[in-house]
Amino acid sequence: MDNISDERCEHRRIAQVPARGGRSESVDVAMEDLSLHILDIVENSLRAHARTVEIRLIHDRQEDFLTLEITDDGEGMDEAELKRATDPFFSTKEGKRTGLGLAFLAQAAEEAEGDLKVESRKGGGTKVIASFRMGHIDRKPLGDLEETVKCLKATHPEVDFRYEFRHEREEQ
């Protein structure tokens, strides 16, 4: 399986992340816009052998909220993995000590008065739901969502990617 990280190298930056034992370590991070968060979460789906990945963004204009849902049919997580899914010091990847994708997405959501939920069942796939107050000053920009999906489709033609962005409830 190809890793799509090379496609976004120019958007990455190095951050110092506190590590266990009081020291810090340099970590390659890329959280400048939501499209890059999507790439990180979809990478998790691909590692879990997903054959179908649905990416849905819903803008509720009346409530001024943006909801991001990423659903896959991959291996899913057991209860222990699910409880630690947003812990930056937890990863199921061999040789990795950190798993920052969900942790950064959770932070981005919380900074914009939103939240993150992860639903998963071993053998039953995973659903990540992040919400953001659309007009919040700290909400990350959307980024180039269409190009992100095109990149995913081009680098992983074996996966059925489904993308939807819709607006709900017009303001009165």
Short mmCIF file of N, CA and C in Angstrom, two decimals:
data_model
loop_
_atom_site.label_atom_id
_atom_site.label_comp_id
_atom_site.label_asym_id
_atom_site.label_seq_id
_atom_site.Cartn_x
_atom_site.Cartn_y
_atom_site.Cartn_z
N MET A 1 0.84 -1.17 0.00
CA MET A 1 0.00 0.00 0.00
C MET A 1 0.89 1.24 0.00
N ASP A 2 0.61 2.17 -0.91
CA ASP A 2 1.35 3.43 -0.97
C ASP A 2 0.93 4.31 0.18
N ASN A 3 1.87 5.06 0.68
CA ASN A 3 1.56 6.03 1.71
C ASN A 3 1.34 7.37 1.05
N ILE A 4 0.28 8.07 1.38
CA ILE A 4 -0.02 9.33 0.71
C ILE A 4 0.69 10.51 1.36
N SER A 5 1.52 10.27 2.35
CA SER A 5 2.20 11.37 3.02
C SER A 5 3.05 12.19 2.07
N ASP A 6 3.67 11.55 1.08
CA ASP A 6 4.52 12.28 0.15
C ASP A 6 3.74 13.36 -0.59
N GLU A 7 2.44 13.14 -0.79
CA GLU A 7 1.62 14.09 -1.51
C GLU A 7 1.46 15.40 -0.76
N ARG A 8 1.72 15.41 0.54
CA ARG A 8 1.45 16.61 1.33
C ARG A 8 2.67 17.13 2.07
N CYS A 9 3.85 16.70 1.67
CA CYS A 9 5.06 17.11 2.39
C CYS A 9 5.21 18.62 2.49
N GLU A 10 4.86 19.33 1.44
CA GLU A 10 5.05 20.77 1.46
C GLU A 10 4.16 21.45 2.51
N HIS A 11 3.14 20.77 2.99
CA HIS A 11 2.23 21.36 3.97
C HIS A 11 2.63 21.02 5.41
N ARG A 12 3.66 20.22 5.58
CA ARG A 12 4.01 19.76 6.92
C ARG A 12 4.96 20.73 7.60
N ARG A 13 4.96 20.65 8.93
CA ARG A 13 5.91 21.40 9.72
C ARG A 13 6.33 20.52 10.89
N ILE A 14 7.41 20.85 11.52
CA ILE A 14 7.90 20.08 12.66
C ILE A 14 7.43 20.76 13.94
N ALA A 15 6.94 19.97 14.88
CA ALA A 15 6.51 20.50 16.17
C ALA A 15 7.18 19.71 17.28
N GLN A 16 7.39 20.36 18.39
CA GLN A 16 7.91 19.68 19.57
C GLN A 16 6.73 19.22 20.40
N VAL A 17 6.63 17.92 20.60
CA VAL A 17 5.52 17.34 21.34
C VAL A 17 6.07 16.76 22.64
N PRO A 18 5.43 17.07 23.78
CA PRO A 18 5.90 16.51 25.03
C PRO A 18 5.83 14.98 25.00
N ALA A 19 6.90 14.35 25.41
CA ALA A 19 6.94 12.88 25.45
C ALA A 19 6.97 12.44 26.91
N ARG A 20 6.78 11.18 27.11
CA ARG A 20 6.82 10.64 28.47
C ARG A 20 8.21 10.88 29.07
N GLY A 21 8.27 11.06 30.35
CA GLY A 21 9.54 11.25 31.04
C GLY A 21 10.04 12.69 31.00
N GLY A 22 9.18 13.64 30.62
CA GLY A 22 9.55 15.04 30.66
C GLY A 22 10.34 15.54 29.47
N ARG A 23 10.70 14.67 28.55
CA ARG A 23 11.44 15.15 27.37
C ARG A 23 10.46 15.42 26.24
N SER A 24 10.93 16.04 25.20
CA SER A 24 10.07 16.28 24.05
C SER A 24 10.71 15.65 22.83
N GLU A 25 9.88 15.40 21.83
CA GLU A 25 10.41 14.83 20.60
C GLU A 25 9.83 15.60 19.42
N SER A 26 10.60 15.65 18.35
CA SER A 26 10.13 16.32 17.14
C SER A 26 9.16 15.40 16.42
N VAL A 27 8.04 15.96 16.04
CA VAL A 27 7.03 15.18 15.34
C VAL A 27 6.62 15.95 14.10
N ASP A 28 6.51 15.24 13.01
CA ASP A 28 6.10 15.82 11.75
C ASP A 28 4.59 15.99 11.79
N VAL A 29 4.10 17.22 11.75
CA VAL A 29 2.67 17.46 11.84
C VAL A 29 2.19 18.29 10.67
N ALA A 30 0.92 18.15 10.35
CA ALA A 30 0.36 18.87 9.21
C ALA A 30 -1.08 19.25 9.48
N MET A 31 -1.29 20.17 10.32
CA MET A 31 -2.67 20.45 10.66
C MET A 31 -3.02 21.90 10.36
N GLU A 32 -2.73 22.31 9.15
CA GLU A 32 -3.04 23.68 8.75
C GLU A 32 -4.46 23.81 8.23
N ASP A 33 -5.04 22.75 7.70
CA ASP A 33 -6.43 22.83 7.25
C ASP A 33 -7.11 21.48 7.38
N LEU A 34 -8.43 21.50 7.28
CA LEU A 34 -9.21 20.28 7.52
C LEU A 34 -8.94 19.20 6.48
N SER A 35 -8.60 19.60 5.25
CA SER A 35 -8.33 18.58 4.23
C SER A 35 -7.14 17.71 4.63
N LEU A 36 -6.18 18.27 5.34
CA LEU A 36 -5.04 17.48 5.79
C LEU A 36 -5.42 16.57 6.96
N HIS A 37 -6.34 17.01 7.80
CA HIS A 37 -6.87 16.12 8.84
C HIS A 37 -7.55 14.93 8.18
N ILE A 38 -8.30 15.21 7.11
CA ILE A 38 -8.99 14.13 6.39
C ILE A 38 -7.97 13.12 5.88
N LEU A 39 -6.88 13.59 5.29
CA LEU A 39 -5.84 12.67 4.81
C LEU A 39 -5.32 11.79 5.94
N ASP A 40 -5.06 12.38 7.10
CA ASP A 40 -4.55 11.59 8.22
C ASP A 40 -5.53 10.51 8.66
N ILE A 41 -6.80 10.86 8.75
CA ILE A 41 -7.80 9.89 9.20
C ILE A 41 -7.99 8.81 8.14
N VAL A 42 -8.00 9.20 6.88
CA VAL A 42 -8.15 8.20 5.80
C VAL A 42 -6.94 7.27 5.76
N GLU A 43 -5.75 7.77 6.08
CA GLU A 43 -4.60 6.87 6.16
C GLU A 43 -4.86 5.76 7.18
N ASN A 44 -5.49 6.10 8.31
CA ASN A 44 -5.86 5.08 9.30
C ASN A 44 -6.81 4.07 8.67
N SER A 45 -7.78 4.55 7.90
CA SER A 45 -8.74 3.65 7.24
C SER A 45 -8.02 2.70 6.30
N LEU A 46 -7.07 3.23 5.54
CA LEU A 46 -6.34 2.40 4.58
C LEU A 46 -5.50 1.35 5.29
N ARG A 47 -4.87 1.74 6.40
CA ARG A 47 -4.09 0.76 7.17
C ARG A 47 -4.98 -0.33 7.76
N ALA A 48 -6.25 -0.01 7.95
CA ALA A 48 -7.21 -0.98 8.49
C ALA A 48 -7.89 -1.76 7.36
N HIS A 49 -7.32 -1.68 6.16
CA HIS A 49 -7.78 -2.43 4.98
C HIS A 49 -9.19 -2.09 4.54
N ALA A 50 -9.57 -0.83 4.67
CA ALA A 50 -10.90 -0.40 4.22
C ALA A 50 -10.98 -0.51 2.70
N ARG A 51 -12.12 -0.96 2.22
CA ARG A 51 -12.38 -1.02 0.77
C ARG A 51 -13.30 0.12 0.35
N THR A 52 -14.02 0.67 1.32
CA THR A 52 -14.91 1.81 1.08
C THR A 52 -14.68 2.85 2.17
N VAL A 53 -14.50 4.10 1.75
CA VAL A 53 -14.33 5.21 2.69
C VAL A 53 -15.28 6.32 2.25
N GLU A 54 -16.14 6.72 3.16
CA GLU A 54 -17.08 7.81 2.88
C GLU A 54 -16.64 9.05 3.65
N ILE A 55 -16.52 10.15 2.93
CA ILE A 55 -16.15 11.44 3.52
C ILE A 55 -17.32 12.37 3.30
N ARG A 56 -17.89 12.83 4.39
CA ARG A 56 -19.09 13.67 4.29
C ARG A 56 -18.89 14.92 5.14
N LEU A 57 -19.14 16.07 4.53
CA LEU A 57 -19.13 17.34 5.25
C LEU A 57 -20.52 17.93 5.15
N ILE A 58 -21.06 18.33 6.30
CA ILE A 58 -22.40 18.89 6.34
C ILE A 58 -22.31 20.25 7.03
N HIS A 59 -22.71 21.28 6.31
CA HIS A 59 -22.71 22.64 6.87
C HIS A 59 -24.14 22.99 7.24
N ASP A 60 -24.41 23.07 8.51
CA ASP A 60 -25.72 23.48 9.01
C ASP A 60 -25.68 25.00 9.18
N ARG A 61 -26.25 25.69 8.22
CA ARG A 61 -26.17 27.16 8.21
C ARG A 61 -26.92 27.79 9.38
N GLN A 62 -28.03 27.21 9.75
CA GLN A 62 -28.82 27.77 10.85
C GLN A 62 -28.07 27.67 12.17
N GLU A 63 -27.47 26.54 12.43
CA GLU A 63 -26.74 26.33 13.68
C GLU A 63 -25.28 26.79 13.59
N ASP A 64 -24.82 27.14 12.38
CA ASP A 64 -23.44 27.59 12.15
C ASP A 64 -22.43 26.51 12.55
N PHE A 65 -22.74 25.26 12.17
CA PHE A 65 -21.83 24.16 12.47
C PHE A 65 -21.46 23.41 11.21
N LEU A 66 -20.22 22.95 11.19
CA LEU A 66 -19.73 22.08 10.13
C LEU A 66 -19.45 20.73 10.77
N THR A 67 -20.00 19.68 10.19
CA THR A 67 -19.76 18.33 10.70
C THR A 67 -19.00 17.55 9.64
N LEU A 68 -17.91 16.94 10.06
CA LEU A 68 -17.10 16.08 9.20
C LEU A 68 -17.31 14.65 9.67
N GLU A 69 -17.72 13.79 8.74
CA GLU A 69 -17.88 12.36 9.05
C GLU A 69 -17.00 11.57 8.09
N ILE A 70 -16.19 10.69 8.63
CA ILE A 70 -15.39 9.78 7.82
C ILE A 70 -15.75 8.38 8.30
N THR A 71 -16.31 7.59 7.40
CA THR A 71 -16.77 6.24 7.72
C THR A 71 -16.03 5.25 6.84
N ASP A 72 -15.57 4.16 7.43
CA ASP A 72 -14.91 3.13 6.62
C ASP A 72 -15.41 1.74 6.99
N ASP A 73 -15.10 0.79 6.14
CA ASP A 73 -15.47 -0.60 6.38
C ASP A 73 -14.23 -1.43 6.72
N GLY A 74 -13.25 -0.79 7.34
CA GLY A 74 -12.01 -1.47 7.70
C GLY A 74 -12.18 -2.40 8.89
N GLU A 75 -11.05 -2.78 9.47
CA GLU A 75 -11.02 -3.77 10.55
C GLU A 75 -11.70 -3.29 11.83
N GLY A 76 -11.78 -2.00 12.03
CA GLY A 76 -12.38 -1.49 13.25
C GLY A 76 -11.46 -1.65 14.45
N MET A 77 -11.92 -1.15 15.59
CA MET A 77 -11.14 -1.19 16.82
C MET A 77 -11.92 -1.92 17.91
N ASP A 78 -11.17 -2.60 18.78
CA ASP A 78 -11.83 -3.19 19.94
C ASP A 78 -12.01 -2.09 21.00
N GLU A 79 -12.65 -2.42 22.10
CA GLU A 79 -12.95 -1.42 23.14
C GLU A 79 -11.70 -0.75 23.70
N ALA A 80 -10.66 -1.53 23.93
CA ALA A 80 -9.42 -0.97 24.49
C ALA A 80 -8.79 0.02 23.51
N GLU A 81 -8.75 -0.33 22.23
CA GLU A 81 -8.19 0.58 21.23
C GLU A 81 -9.05 1.83 21.10
N LEU A 82 -10.36 1.65 21.12
CA LEU A 82 -11.28 2.78 20.98
C LEU A 82 -11.12 3.78 22.12
N LYS A 83 -10.93 3.28 23.34
CA LYS A 83 -10.76 4.16 24.50
C LYS A 83 -9.50 5.01 24.38
N ARG A 84 -8.49 4.50 23.69
CA ARG A 84 -7.21 5.21 23.59
C ARG A 84 -7.02 5.88 22.23
N ALA A 85 -8.02 5.84 21.38
CA ALA A 85 -7.88 6.30 19.99
C ALA A 85 -7.42 7.75 19.86
N THR A 86 -7.81 8.62 20.78
CA THR A 86 -7.41 10.02 20.68
C THR A 86 -6.21 10.36 21.56
N ASP A 87 -5.62 9.36 22.19
CA ASP A 87 -4.43 9.55 23.01
C ASP A 87 -3.22 9.70 22.08
N PRO A 88 -2.52 10.84 22.13
CA PRO A 88 -1.40 11.03 21.21
C PRO A 88 -0.24 10.07 21.45
N PHE A 89 -0.21 9.40 22.60
CA PHE A 89 0.86 8.45 22.88
C PHE A 89 0.45 7.02 22.62
N PHE A 90 -0.60 6.83 21.83
CA PHE A 90 -1.08 5.49 21.47
C PHE A 90 -1.12 5.36 19.96
N SER A 91 -0.61 4.26 19.47
CA SER A 91 -0.68 3.96 18.05
C SER A 91 -0.72 2.45 17.88
N THR A 92 -1.47 2.00 16.89
CA THR A 92 -1.49 0.58 16.57
C THR A 92 -0.47 0.26 15.48
N LYS A 93 0.19 1.28 14.96
CA LYS A 93 1.19 1.09 13.90
C LYS A 93 2.47 0.56 14.51
N GLU A 94 3.01 -0.49 13.91
CA GLU A 94 4.25 -1.08 14.41
C GLU A 94 5.37 -0.06 14.34
N GLY A 95 6.14 0.02 15.43
CA GLY A 95 7.29 0.90 15.46
C GLY A 95 6.97 2.36 15.73
N LYS A 96 5.70 2.71 15.85
CA LYS A 96 5.33 4.11 16.12
C LYS A 96 4.91 4.23 17.58
N ARG A 97 5.37 5.30 18.21
CA ARG A 97 5.00 5.55 19.60
C ARG A 97 3.89 6.57 19.72
N THR A 98 3.61 7.27 18.65
CA THR A 98 2.58 8.29 18.71
C THR A 98 1.55 8.08 17.62
N GLY A 99 0.34 8.47 17.91
CA GLY A 99 -0.74 8.44 16.94
C GLY A 99 -1.45 9.78 17.00
N LEU A 100 -1.01 10.72 16.19
CA LEU A 100 -1.43 12.10 16.36
C LEU A 100 -2.63 12.51 15.53
N GLY A 101 -3.02 11.73 14.53
CA GLY A 101 -4.10 12.14 13.63
C GLY A 101 -5.40 12.45 14.34
N LEU A 102 -5.92 11.52 15.11
CA LEU A 102 -7.17 11.75 15.83
C LEU A 102 -7.00 12.78 16.94
N ALA A 103 -5.84 12.78 17.59
CA ALA A 103 -5.59 13.76 18.66
C ALA A 103 -5.61 15.18 18.10
N PHE A 104 -4.98 15.39 16.95
CA PHE A 104 -4.97 16.72 16.34
C PHE A 104 -6.35 17.12 15.85
N LEU A 105 -7.10 16.17 15.29
CA LEU A 105 -8.45 16.48 14.84
C LEU A 105 -9.33 16.85 16.03
N ALA A 106 -9.20 16.12 17.13
CA ALA A 106 -9.96 16.44 18.34
C ALA A 106 -9.61 17.85 18.84
N GLN A 107 -8.33 18.18 18.83
CA GLN A 107 -7.89 19.51 19.27
C GLN A 107 -8.47 20.59 18.35
N ALA A 108 -8.42 20.36 17.04
CA ALA A 108 -8.96 21.35 16.09
C ALA A 108 -10.45 21.56 16.32
N ALA A 109 -11.18 20.48 16.58
CA ALA A 109 -12.62 20.59 16.82
C ALA A 109 -12.89 21.36 18.11
N GLU A 110 -12.18 21.02 19.17
CA GLU A 110 -12.39 21.70 20.45
C GLU A 110 -12.03 23.18 20.37
N GLU A 111 -10.99 23.52 19.61
CA GLU A 111 -10.61 24.93 19.47
C GLU A 111 -11.70 25.74 18.78
N ALA A 112 -12.55 25.09 18.01
CA ALA A 112 -13.63 25.77 17.29
C ALA A 112 -15.00 25.45 17.91
N GLU A 113 -15.03 25.25 19.23
CA GLU A 113 -16.26 24.97 19.98
C GLU A 113 -17.00 23.74 19.49
N GLY A 114 -16.26 22.75 19.01
CA GLY A 114 -16.87 21.51 18.54
C GLY A 114 -16.38 20.35 19.37
N ASP A 115 -16.52 19.16 18.81
CA ASP A 115 -16.03 17.97 19.49
C ASP A 115 -15.75 16.87 18.49
N LEU A 116 -15.22 15.78 19.00
CA LEU A 116 -14.88 14.62 18.19
C LEU A 116 -15.46 13.38 18.84
N LYS A 117 -16.07 12.53 18.02
CA LYS A 117 -16.57 11.23 18.48
C LYS A 117 -16.01 10.18 17.54
N VAL A 118 -15.66 9.04 18.11
CA VAL A 118 -15.19 7.92 17.31
C VAL A 118 -16.04 6.72 17.68
N GLU A 119 -16.65 6.11 16.66
CA GLU A 119 -17.44 4.90 16.85
C GLU A 119 -16.74 3.79 16.07
N SER A 120 -16.59 2.64 16.69
CA SER A 120 -15.92 1.55 16.01
C SER A 120 -16.28 0.22 16.66
N ARG A 121 -16.19 -0.79 15.85
CA ARG A 121 -16.43 -2.15 16.33
C ARG A 121 -15.46 -3.06 15.59
N LYS A 122 -14.76 -3.92 16.32
CA LYS A 122 -13.81 -4.84 15.70
C LYS A 122 -14.53 -5.64 14.62
N GLY A 123 -14.01 -5.58 13.42
CA GLY A 123 -14.62 -6.27 12.29
C GLY A 123 -15.77 -5.50 11.66
N GLY A 124 -16.07 -4.31 12.18
CA GLY A 124 -17.23 -3.57 11.70
C GLY A 124 -16.95 -2.15 11.25
N GLY A 125 -15.68 -1.80 11.05
CA GLY A 125 -15.37 -0.47 10.55
C GLY A 125 -15.35 0.59 11.63
N THR A 126 -15.09 1.81 11.18
CA THR A 126 -14.95 2.95 12.09
C THR A 126 -15.63 4.17 11.50
N LYS A 127 -16.18 4.99 12.38
CA LYS A 127 -16.78 6.26 11.98
C LYS A 127 -16.21 7.35 12.89
N VAL A 128 -15.64 8.37 12.26
CA VAL A 128 -15.09 9.52 12.97
C VAL A 128 -16.01 10.70 12.67
N ILE A 129 -16.48 11.37 13.71
CA ILE A 129 -17.38 12.51 13.56
C ILE A 129 -16.76 13.70 14.30
N ALA A 130 -16.43 14.73 13.56
CA ALA A 130 -15.88 15.95 14.16
C ALA A 130 -16.80 17.11 13.82
N SER A 131 -17.05 17.96 14.80
CA SER A 131 -17.89 19.13 14.53
C SER A 131 -17.11 20.39 14.89
N PHE A 132 -17.43 21.45 14.16
CA PHE A 132 -16.73 22.73 14.30
C PHE A 132 -17.75 23.85 14.18
N ARG A 133 -17.65 24.87 15.03
CA ARG A 133 -18.47 26.07 14.81
C ARG A 133 -17.88 26.75 13.59
N MET A 134 -18.69 26.84 12.54
CA MET A 134 -18.22 27.33 11.24
C MET A 134 -17.64 28.74 11.33
N GLY A 135 -18.28 29.63 12.06
CA GLY A 135 -17.83 31.01 12.13
C GLY A 135 -16.81 31.30 13.21
N HIS A 136 -16.33 30.26 13.90
CA HIS A 136 -15.38 30.47 14.99
C HIS A 136 -14.03 30.93 14.42
N ILE A 137 -13.44 31.89 15.09
CA ILE A 137 -12.18 32.45 14.60
C ILE A 137 -11.05 31.42 14.55
N ASP A 138 -11.11 30.39 15.39
CA ASP A 138 -10.06 29.38 15.44
C ASP A 138 -10.34 28.14 14.59
N ARG A 139 -11.47 28.16 13.84
CA ARG A 139 -11.73 27.01 12.97
C ARG A 139 -10.70 26.99 11.86
N LYS A 140 -10.12 25.82 11.65
CA LYS A 140 -9.14 25.68 10.58
C LYS A 140 -9.84 25.88 9.23
N PRO A 141 -9.12 26.42 8.25
CA PRO A 141 -9.71 26.53 6.91
C PRO A 141 -9.98 25.15 6.34
N LEU A 142 -10.91 25.07 5.40
CA LEU A 142 -11.26 23.78 4.83
C LEU A 142 -10.14 23.19 4.00
N GLY A 143 -9.38 24.01 3.32
CA GLY A 143 -8.36 23.50 2.42
C GLY A 143 -9.00 23.09 1.10
N ASP A 144 -8.25 22.43 0.28
CA ASP A 144 -8.73 22.02 -1.04
C ASP A 144 -9.31 20.61 -0.94
N LEU A 145 -10.57 20.53 -0.56
CA LEU A 145 -11.22 19.24 -0.32
C LEU A 145 -11.32 18.41 -1.59
N GLU A 146 -11.70 19.03 -2.69
CA GLU A 146 -11.84 18.28 -3.94
C GLU A 146 -10.50 17.71 -4.38
N GLU A 147 -9.44 18.48 -4.26
CA GLU A 147 -8.11 17.98 -4.64
C GLU A 147 -7.67 16.87 -3.70
N THR A 148 -8.03 16.97 -2.44
CA THR A 148 -7.71 15.92 -1.48
C THR A 148 -8.36 14.60 -1.88
N VAL A 149 -9.63 14.66 -2.24
CA VAL A 149 -10.34 13.44 -2.65
C VAL A 149 -9.76 12.91 -3.96
N LYS A 150 -9.43 13.79 -4.89
CA LYS A 150 -8.81 13.35 -6.15
C LYS A 150 -7.49 12.64 -5.88
N CYS A 151 -6.70 13.19 -4.98
CA CYS A 151 -5.42 12.58 -4.60
C CYS A 151 -5.64 11.19 -4.02
N LEU A 152 -6.62 11.07 -3.15
CA LEU A 152 -6.92 9.77 -2.55
C LEU A 152 -7.33 8.75 -3.61
N LYS A 153 -8.19 9.17 -4.51
CA LYS A 153 -8.66 8.27 -5.57
C LYS A 153 -7.52 7.87 -6.49
N ALA A 154 -6.64 8.81 -6.81
CA ALA A 154 -5.53 8.52 -7.72
C ALA A 154 -4.50 7.59 -7.09
N THR A 155 -4.24 7.76 -5.80
CA THR A 155 -3.21 6.95 -5.16
C THR A 155 -3.73 5.62 -4.63
N HIS A 156 -5.05 5.48 -4.54
CA HIS A 156 -5.64 4.23 -4.05
C HIS A 156 -6.86 3.86 -4.89
N PRO A 157 -6.65 3.51 -6.16
CA PRO A 157 -7.79 3.20 -7.04
C PRO A 157 -8.57 1.96 -6.60
N GLU A 158 -7.99 1.14 -5.76
CA GLU A 158 -8.66 -0.07 -5.28
C GLU A 158 -9.72 0.23 -4.22
N VAL A 159 -9.73 1.44 -3.71
CA VAL A 159 -10.66 1.83 -2.65
C VAL A 159 -11.78 2.67 -3.26
N ASP A 160 -13.00 2.41 -2.82
CA ASP A 160 -14.16 3.17 -3.26
C ASP A 160 -14.32 4.37 -2.32
N PHE A 161 -13.87 5.55 -2.79
CA PHE A 161 -14.01 6.78 -2.02
C PHE A 161 -15.30 7.46 -2.43
N ARG A 162 -16.09 7.84 -1.43
CA ARG A 162 -17.33 8.57 -1.67
C ARG A 162 -17.24 9.90 -0.92
N TYR A 163 -17.55 10.98 -1.62
CA TYR A 163 -17.40 12.31 -1.05
C TYR A 163 -18.68 13.10 -1.24
N GLU A 164 -19.09 13.78 -0.17
CA GLU A 164 -20.28 14.61 -0.23
C GLU A 164 -20.06 15.85 0.64
N PHE A 165 -20.40 16.99 0.10
CA PHE A 165 -20.40 18.24 0.87
C PHE A 165 -21.75 18.87 0.63
N ARG A 166 -22.52 19.02 1.70
CA ARG A 166 -23.85 19.60 1.51
C ARG A 166 -24.13 20.68 2.56
N HIS A 167 -25.01 21.57 2.17
CA HIS A 167 -25.47 22.64 3.05
C HIS A 167 -26.89 22.30 3.47
N GLU A 168 -27.15 22.44 4.76
CA GLU A 168 -28.49 22.17 5.27
C GLU A 168 -29.07 23.43 5.89
N ARG A 169 -30.39 23.51 5.86
CA ARG A 169 -31.17 24.56 6.51
C ARG A 169 -30.63 25.96 6.24
N GLU A 170 -31.24 26.61 5.33
CA GLU A 170 -30.90 28.00 5.04
C GLU A 170 -31.31 28.88 6.22
N GLU A 171 -30.57 29.95 6.42
CA GLU A 171 -30.91 30.90 7.49
C GLU A 171 -32.22 31.59 7.14
N GLN A 172 -33.03 31.84 8.14
CA GLN A 172 -34.34 32.48 7.94
C GLN A 172 -34.21 33.98 8.01
#
